PDB file of C-alpha atoms in Angstrom:
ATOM      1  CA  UNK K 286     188.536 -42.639-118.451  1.00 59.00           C
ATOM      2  CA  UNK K 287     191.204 -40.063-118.659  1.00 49.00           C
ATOM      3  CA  UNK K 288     192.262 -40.755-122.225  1.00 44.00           C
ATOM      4  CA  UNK K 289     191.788 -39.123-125.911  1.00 42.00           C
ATOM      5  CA  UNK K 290     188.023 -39.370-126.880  1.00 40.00           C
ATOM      6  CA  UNK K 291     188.580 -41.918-129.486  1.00 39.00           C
ATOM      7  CA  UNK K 292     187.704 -45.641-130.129  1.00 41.00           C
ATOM      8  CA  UNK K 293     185.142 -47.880-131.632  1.00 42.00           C
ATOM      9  CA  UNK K 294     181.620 -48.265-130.385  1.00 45.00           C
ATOM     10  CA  UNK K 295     181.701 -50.360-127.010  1.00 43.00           C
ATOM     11  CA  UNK K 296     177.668 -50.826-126.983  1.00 45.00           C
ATOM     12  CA  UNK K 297     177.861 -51.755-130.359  1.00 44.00           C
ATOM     13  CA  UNK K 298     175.689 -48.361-132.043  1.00 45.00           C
ATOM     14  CA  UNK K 299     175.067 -47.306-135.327  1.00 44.00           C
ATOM     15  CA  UNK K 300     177.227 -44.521-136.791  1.00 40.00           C
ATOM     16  CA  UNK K 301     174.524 -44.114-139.343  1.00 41.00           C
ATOM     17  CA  UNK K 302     172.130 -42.934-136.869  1.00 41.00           C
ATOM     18  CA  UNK K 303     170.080 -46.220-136.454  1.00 43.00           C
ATOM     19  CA  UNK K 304     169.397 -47.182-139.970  1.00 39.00           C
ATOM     20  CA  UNK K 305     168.073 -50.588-140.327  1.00 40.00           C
ATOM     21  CA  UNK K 306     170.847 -52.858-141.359  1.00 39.00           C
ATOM     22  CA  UNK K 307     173.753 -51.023-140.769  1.00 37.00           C
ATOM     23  CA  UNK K 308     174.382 -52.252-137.114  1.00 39.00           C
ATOM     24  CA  UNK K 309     178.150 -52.457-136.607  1.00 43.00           C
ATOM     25  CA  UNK K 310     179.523 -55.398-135.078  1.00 47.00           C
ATOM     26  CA  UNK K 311     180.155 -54.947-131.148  1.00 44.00           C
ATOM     27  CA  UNK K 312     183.796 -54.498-130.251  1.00 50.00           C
ATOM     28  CA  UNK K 313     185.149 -57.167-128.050  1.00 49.00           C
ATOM     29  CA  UNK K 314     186.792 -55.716-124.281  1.00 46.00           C
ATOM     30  CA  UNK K 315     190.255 -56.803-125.642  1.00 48.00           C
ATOM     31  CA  UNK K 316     189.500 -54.475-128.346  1.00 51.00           C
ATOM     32  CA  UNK K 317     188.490 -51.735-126.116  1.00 52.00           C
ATOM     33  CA  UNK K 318     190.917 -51.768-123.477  1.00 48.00           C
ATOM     34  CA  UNK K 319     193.359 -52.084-126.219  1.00 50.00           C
ATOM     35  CA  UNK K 320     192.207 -48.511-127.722  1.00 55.00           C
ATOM     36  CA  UNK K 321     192.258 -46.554-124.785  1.00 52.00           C
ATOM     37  CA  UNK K 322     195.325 -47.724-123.640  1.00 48.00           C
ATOM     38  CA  UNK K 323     197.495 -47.893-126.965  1.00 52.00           C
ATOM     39  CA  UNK K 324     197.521 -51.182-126.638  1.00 54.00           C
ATOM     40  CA  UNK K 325     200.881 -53.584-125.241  1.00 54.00           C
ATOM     41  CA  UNK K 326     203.080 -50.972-127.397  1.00 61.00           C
ATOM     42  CA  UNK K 327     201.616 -47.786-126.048  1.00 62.00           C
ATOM     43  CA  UNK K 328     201.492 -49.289-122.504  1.00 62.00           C
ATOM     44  CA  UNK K 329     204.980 -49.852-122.879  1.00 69.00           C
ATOM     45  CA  UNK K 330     206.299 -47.044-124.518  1.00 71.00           C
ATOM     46  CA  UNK K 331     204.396 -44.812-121.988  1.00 71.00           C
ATOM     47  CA  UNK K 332     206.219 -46.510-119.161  1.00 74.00           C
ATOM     48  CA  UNK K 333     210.134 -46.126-120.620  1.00 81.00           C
ATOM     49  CA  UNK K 334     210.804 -42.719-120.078  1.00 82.00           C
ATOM     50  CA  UNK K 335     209.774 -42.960-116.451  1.00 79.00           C
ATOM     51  CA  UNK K 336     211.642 -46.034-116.344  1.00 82.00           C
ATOM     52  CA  UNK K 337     214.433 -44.961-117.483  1.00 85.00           C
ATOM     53  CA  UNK K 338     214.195 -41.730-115.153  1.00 84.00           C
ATOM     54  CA  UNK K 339     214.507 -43.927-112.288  1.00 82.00           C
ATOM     55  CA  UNK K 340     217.252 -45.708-113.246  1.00 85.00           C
ATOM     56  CA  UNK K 341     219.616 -42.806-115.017  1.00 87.00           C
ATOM     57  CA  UNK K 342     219.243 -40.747-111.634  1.00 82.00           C
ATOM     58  CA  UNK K 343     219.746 -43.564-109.209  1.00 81.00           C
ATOM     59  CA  UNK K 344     222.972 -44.471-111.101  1.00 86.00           C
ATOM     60  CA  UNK K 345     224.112 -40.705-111.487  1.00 86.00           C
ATOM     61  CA  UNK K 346     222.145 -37.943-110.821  1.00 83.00           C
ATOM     62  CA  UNK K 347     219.071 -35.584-111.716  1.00 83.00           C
ATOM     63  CA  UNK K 348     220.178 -33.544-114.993  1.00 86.00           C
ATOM     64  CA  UNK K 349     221.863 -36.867-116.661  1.00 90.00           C
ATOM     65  CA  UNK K 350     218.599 -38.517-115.895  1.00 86.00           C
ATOM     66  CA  UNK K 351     216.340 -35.718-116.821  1.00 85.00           C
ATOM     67  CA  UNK K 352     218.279 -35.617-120.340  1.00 89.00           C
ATOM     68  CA  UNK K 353     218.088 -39.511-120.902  1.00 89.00           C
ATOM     69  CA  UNK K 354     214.202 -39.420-120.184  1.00 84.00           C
ATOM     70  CA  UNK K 355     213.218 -36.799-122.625  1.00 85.00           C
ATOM     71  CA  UNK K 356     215.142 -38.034-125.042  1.00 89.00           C
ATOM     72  CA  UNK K 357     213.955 -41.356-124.927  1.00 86.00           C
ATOM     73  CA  UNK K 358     210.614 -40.226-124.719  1.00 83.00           C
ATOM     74  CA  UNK K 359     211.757 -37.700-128.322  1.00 86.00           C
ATOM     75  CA  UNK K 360     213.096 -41.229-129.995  1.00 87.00           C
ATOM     76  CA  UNK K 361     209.769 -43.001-129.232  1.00 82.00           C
ATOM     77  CA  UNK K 362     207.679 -40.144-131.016  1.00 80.00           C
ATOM     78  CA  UNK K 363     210.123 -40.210-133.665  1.00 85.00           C
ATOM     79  CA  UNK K 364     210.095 -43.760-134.468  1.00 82.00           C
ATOM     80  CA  UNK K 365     206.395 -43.883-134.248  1.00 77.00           C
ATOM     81  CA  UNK K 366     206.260 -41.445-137.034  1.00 80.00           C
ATOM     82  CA  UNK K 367     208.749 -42.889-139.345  1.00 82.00           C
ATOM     83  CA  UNK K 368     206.412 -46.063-138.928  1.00 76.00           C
ATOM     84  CA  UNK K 369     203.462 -44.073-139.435  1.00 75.00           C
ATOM     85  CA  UNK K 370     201.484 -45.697-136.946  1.00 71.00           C
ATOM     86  CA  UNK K 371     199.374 -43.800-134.054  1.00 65.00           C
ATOM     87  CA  UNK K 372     201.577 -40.820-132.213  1.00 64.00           C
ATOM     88  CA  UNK K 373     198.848 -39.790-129.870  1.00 64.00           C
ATOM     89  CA  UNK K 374     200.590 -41.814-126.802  1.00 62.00           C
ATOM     90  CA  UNK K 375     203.802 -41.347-127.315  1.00 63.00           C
ATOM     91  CA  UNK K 376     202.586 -37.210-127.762  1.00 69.00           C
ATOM     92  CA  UNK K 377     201.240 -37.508-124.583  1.00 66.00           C
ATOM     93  CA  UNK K 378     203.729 -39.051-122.892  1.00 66.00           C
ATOM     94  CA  UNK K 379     206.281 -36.900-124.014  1.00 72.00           C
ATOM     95  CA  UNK K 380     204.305 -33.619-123.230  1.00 77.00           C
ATOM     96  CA  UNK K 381     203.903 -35.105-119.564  1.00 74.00           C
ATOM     97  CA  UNK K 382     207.702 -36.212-119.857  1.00 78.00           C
ATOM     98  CA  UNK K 383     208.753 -32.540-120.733  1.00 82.00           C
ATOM     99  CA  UNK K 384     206.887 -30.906-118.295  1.00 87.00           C
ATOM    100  CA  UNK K 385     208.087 -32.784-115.610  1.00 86.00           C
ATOM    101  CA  UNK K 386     211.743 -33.083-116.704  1.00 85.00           C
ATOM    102  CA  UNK K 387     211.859 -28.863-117.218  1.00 88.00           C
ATOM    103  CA  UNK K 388     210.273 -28.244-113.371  1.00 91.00           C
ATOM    104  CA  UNK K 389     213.019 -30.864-112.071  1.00 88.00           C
ATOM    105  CA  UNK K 390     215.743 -28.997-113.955  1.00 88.00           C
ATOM    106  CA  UNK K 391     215.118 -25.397-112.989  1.00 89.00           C
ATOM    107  CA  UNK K 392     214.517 -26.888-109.420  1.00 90.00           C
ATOM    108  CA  UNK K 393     217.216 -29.086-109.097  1.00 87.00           C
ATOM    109  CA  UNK K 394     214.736 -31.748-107.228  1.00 88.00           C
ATOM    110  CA  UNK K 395     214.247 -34.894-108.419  1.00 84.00           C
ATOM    111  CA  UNK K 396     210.771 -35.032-107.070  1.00 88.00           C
ATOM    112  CA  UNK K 397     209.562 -32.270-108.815  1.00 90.00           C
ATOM    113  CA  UNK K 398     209.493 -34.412-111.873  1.00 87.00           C
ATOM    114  CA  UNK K 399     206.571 -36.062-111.025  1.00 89.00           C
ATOM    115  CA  UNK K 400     204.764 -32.774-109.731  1.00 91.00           C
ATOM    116  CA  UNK K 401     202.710 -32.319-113.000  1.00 89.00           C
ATOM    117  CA  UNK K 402     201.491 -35.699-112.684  1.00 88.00           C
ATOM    118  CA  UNK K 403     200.417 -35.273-108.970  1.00 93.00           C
ATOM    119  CA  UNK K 404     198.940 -32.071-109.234  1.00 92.00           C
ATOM    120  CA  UNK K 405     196.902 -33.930-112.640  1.00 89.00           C
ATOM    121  CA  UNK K 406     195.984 -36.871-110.621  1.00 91.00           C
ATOM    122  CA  UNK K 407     194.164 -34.210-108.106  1.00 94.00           C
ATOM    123  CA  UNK K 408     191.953 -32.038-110.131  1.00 94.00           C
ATOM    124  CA  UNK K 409     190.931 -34.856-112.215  1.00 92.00           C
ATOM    125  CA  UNK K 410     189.835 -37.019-108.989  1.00 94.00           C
ATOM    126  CA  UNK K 411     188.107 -33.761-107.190  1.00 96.00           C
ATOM    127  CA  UNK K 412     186.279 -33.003-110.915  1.00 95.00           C
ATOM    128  CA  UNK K 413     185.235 -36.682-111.212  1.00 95.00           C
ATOM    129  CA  UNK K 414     183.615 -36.402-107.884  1.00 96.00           C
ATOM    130  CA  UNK K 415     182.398 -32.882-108.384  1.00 96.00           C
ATOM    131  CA  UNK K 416     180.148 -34.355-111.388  1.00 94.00           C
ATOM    132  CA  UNK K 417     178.662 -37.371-109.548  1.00 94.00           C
ATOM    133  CA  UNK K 418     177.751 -34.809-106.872  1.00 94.00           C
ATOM    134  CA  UNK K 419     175.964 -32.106-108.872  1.00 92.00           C
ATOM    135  CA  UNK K 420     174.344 -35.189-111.245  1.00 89.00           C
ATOM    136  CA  UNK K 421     176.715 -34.542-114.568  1.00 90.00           C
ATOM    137  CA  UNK K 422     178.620 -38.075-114.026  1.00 93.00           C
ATOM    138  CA  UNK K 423     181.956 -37.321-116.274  1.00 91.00           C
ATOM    139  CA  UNK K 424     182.594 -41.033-116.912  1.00 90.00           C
ATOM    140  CA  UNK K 425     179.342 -40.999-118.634  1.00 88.00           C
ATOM    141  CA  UNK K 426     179.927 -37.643-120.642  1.00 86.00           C
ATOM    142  CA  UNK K 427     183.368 -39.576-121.602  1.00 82.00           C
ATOM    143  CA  UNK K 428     181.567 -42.624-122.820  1.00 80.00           C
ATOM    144  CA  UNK K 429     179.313 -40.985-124.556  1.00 78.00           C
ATOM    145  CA  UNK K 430     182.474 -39.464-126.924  1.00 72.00           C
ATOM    146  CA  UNK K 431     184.377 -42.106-127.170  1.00 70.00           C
ATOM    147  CA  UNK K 432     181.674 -45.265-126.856  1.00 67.00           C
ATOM    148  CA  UNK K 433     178.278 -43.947-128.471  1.00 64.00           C
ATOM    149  CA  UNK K 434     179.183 -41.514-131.016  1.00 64.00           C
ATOM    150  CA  UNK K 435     178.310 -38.268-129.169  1.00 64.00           C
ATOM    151  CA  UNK K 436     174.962 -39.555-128.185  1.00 71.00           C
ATOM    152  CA  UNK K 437     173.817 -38.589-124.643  1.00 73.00           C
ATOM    153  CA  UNK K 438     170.693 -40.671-124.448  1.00 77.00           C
ATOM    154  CA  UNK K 439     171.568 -42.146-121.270  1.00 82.00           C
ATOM    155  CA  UNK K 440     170.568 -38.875-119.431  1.00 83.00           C
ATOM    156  CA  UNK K 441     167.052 -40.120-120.043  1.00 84.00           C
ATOM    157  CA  UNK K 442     167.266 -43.319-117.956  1.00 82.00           C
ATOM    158  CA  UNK K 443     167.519 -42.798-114.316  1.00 85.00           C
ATOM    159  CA  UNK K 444     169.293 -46.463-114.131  1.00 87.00           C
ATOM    160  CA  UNK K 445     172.232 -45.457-116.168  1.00 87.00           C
ATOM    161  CA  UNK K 446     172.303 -42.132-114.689  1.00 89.00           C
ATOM    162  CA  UNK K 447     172.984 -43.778-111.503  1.00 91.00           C
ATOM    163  CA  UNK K 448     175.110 -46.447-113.273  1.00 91.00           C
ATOM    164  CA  UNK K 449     177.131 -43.753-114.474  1.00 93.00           C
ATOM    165  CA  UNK K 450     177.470 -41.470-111.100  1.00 94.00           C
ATOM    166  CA  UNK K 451     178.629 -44.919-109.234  1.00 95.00           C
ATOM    167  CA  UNK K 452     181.131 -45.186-111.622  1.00 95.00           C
ATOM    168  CA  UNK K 453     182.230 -41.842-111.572  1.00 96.00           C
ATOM    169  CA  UNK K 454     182.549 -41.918-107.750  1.00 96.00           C
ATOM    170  CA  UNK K 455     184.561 -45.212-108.194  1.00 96.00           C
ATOM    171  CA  UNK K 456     186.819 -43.554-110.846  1.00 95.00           C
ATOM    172  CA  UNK K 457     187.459 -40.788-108.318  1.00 96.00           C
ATOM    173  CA  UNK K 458     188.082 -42.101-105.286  1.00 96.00           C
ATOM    174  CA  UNK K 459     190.332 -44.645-106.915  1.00 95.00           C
ATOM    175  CA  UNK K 460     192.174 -41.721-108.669  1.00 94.00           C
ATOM    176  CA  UNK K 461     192.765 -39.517-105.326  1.00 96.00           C
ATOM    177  CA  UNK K 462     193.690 -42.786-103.512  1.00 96.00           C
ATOM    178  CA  UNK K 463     196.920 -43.677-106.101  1.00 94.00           C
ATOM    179  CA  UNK K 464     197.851 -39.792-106.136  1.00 94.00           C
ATOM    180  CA  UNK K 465     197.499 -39.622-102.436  1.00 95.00           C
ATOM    181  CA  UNK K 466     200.055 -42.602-102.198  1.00 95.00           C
ATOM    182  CA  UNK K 467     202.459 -40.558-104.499  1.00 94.00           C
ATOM    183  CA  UNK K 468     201.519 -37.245-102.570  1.00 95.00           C
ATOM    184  CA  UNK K 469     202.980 -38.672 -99.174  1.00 95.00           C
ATOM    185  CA  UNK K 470     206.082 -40.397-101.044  1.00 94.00           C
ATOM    186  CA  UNK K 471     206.869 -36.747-102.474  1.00 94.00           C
ATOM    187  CA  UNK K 472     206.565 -34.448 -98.893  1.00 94.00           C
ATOM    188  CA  UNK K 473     208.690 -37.953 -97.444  1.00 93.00           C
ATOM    189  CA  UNK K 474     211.411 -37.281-100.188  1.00 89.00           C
ATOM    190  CA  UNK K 475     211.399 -40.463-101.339  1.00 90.00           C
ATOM    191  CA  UNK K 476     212.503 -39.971-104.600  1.00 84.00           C
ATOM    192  CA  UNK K 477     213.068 -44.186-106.098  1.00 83.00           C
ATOM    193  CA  UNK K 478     209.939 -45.465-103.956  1.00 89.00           C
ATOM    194  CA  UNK K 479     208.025 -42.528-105.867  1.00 89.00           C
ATOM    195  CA  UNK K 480     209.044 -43.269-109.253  1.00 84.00           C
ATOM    196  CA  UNK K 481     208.272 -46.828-108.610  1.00 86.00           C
ATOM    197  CA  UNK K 482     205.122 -45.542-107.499  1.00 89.00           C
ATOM    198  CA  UNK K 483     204.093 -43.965-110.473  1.00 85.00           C
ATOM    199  CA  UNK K 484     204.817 -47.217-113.086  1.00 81.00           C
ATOM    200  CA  UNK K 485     202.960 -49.480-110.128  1.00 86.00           C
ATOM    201  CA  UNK K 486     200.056 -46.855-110.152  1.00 88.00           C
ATOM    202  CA  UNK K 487     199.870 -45.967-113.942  1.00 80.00           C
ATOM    203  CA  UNK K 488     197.964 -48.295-115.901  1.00 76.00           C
ATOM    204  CA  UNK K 489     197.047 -51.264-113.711  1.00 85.00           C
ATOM    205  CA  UNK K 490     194.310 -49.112-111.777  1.00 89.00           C
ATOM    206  CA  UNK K 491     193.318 -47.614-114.946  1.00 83.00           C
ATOM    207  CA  UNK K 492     193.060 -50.866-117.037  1.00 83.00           C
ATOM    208  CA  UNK K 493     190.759 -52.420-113.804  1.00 90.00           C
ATOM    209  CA  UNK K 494     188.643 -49.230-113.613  1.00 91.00           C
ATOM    210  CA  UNK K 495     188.056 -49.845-117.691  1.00 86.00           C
ATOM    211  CA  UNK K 496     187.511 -53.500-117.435  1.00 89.00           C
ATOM    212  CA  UNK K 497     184.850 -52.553-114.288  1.00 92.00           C
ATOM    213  CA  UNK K 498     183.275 -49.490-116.536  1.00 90.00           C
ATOM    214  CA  UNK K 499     182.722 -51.574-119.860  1.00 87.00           C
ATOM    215  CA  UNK K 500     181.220 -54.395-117.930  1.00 90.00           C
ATOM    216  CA  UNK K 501     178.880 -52.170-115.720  1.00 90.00           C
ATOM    217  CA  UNK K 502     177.156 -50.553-118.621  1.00 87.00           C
ATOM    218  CA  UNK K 503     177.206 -53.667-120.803  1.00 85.00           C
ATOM    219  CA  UNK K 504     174.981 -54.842-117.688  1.00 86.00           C
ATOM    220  CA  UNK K 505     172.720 -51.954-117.552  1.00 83.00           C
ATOM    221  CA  UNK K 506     171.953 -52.601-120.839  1.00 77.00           C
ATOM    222  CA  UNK K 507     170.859 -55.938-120.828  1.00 74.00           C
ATOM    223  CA  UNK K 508     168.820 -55.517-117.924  1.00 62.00           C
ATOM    224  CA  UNK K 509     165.234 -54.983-119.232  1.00 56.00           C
ATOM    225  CA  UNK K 510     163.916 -51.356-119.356  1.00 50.00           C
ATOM    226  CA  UNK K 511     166.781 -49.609-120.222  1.00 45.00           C
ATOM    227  CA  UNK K 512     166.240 -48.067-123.835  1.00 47.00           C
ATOM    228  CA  UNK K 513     168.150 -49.649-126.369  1.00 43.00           C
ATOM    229  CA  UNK K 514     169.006 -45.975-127.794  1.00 44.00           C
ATOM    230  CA  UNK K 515     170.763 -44.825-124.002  1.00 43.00           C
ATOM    231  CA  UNK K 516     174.121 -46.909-124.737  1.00 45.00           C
ATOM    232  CA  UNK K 517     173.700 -46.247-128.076  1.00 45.00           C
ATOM    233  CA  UNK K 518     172.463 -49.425-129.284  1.00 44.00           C
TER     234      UNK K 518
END
């Protein structure tokens, strides 16, 4: 759940702290997944940049493409502002844009663009394991910022504990597997299967793993026994 902690209230808590009557409707999954992933637009918009990478430097070459990619990714911020809608995406995707794009220019290797994201991919899989191991699941510190208002609850209930830690370990393993694929497509200097790589490996696995998180705690909390108050409800 490697996004900004934001979003509505997946298990459908009460802001108010549980006040009688002020129970805010439950979010649907469309609405969910559509949050944490900026929705068609931000899913998009993320993807152009890289997109347009591939393309600029298998028609010329690496500084042309490196040029046409940040600046795209500069326009998309831009317009988003003169709109006034949401930045935080197309912020984000810049940053990752620039980082990459100045490594690959000092370089002069192509593949070095996608070294930030690589190295990213990494230390976020080993740390999502490292949590589930030592019994701090991460997915579950995540949803309890962005899904249940800061409340940690669930560390009370052994079944959501584990909930959480299988879900960690999913998130991980997943994670390391998709950077491992772009790992061997780097040291194999395969610079167009790699960038294909990283559109093909971006936000599918991450909208499954989202779809497979929201429906695994919605379970745990309708199975009887599990406190109402440890999702937040």
């Amino acid at each position: 759940m490697g996004s900004d902690p934001t979003g509505g209230d997946p298990t459908g808590g009460d802001p108010t702290g549980g006040r009688a009557g002020e129970d805010e409707q439950l979010p649907s999954l469309t609405e969910q997944m559509a949050e944490q992933l900026g929705g068609w637009r931000g899913m998009v918009e993320s993807s152009i940049p890289v997109v347009v990478f591939v393309v600029v430097n298998i028609i010329t070459e690496l500084r042309p493409a490196v040029i046409a990619s940040v600046a795209v990714a500069v326009l998309i911020a831009a317009v988003r502002l003169a709109q006034r809608r949401p930045v935080r995406h197309a912020v984000n995707g810049l940053v990752g844009i620039g980082i990459g794009a100045m490594i690959a220019w000092r370089t002069g290797d192509e593949r070095d663009f996608y070294l930030p994201g690589i190295l990213y991919g990494i230390v976020y899989g080993l740390v999502l394991l490292g949590s589930a191991l030592i019994r701090q699941p991460l997915v579950g510190w995540i949803w309890s910022i962005i899904a249940a208002g800061g409340r940690s609850e669930w560390r009370q209930d052994p079944r959501l504990v584990r909930t959480f830690t299988r879900l960690t370990v999913l998130w991980g393993v997943v994670w390391l597997a998709k950077v491992g694929v772009q790992a061997g497509l780097y040291l194999a200097d395969m610079d167009t299967a790699l960038g294909i790589a990283r559109l093909l490996l971006g936000y599918p696995p991450y909208a499954l793993l989202l779809v497979i998180t929201i429906w695994a705690v919605r379970r745990a909390n309708r199975v009887p026994g599990v406190p109402a108050a440890a999702v937040g409800n």
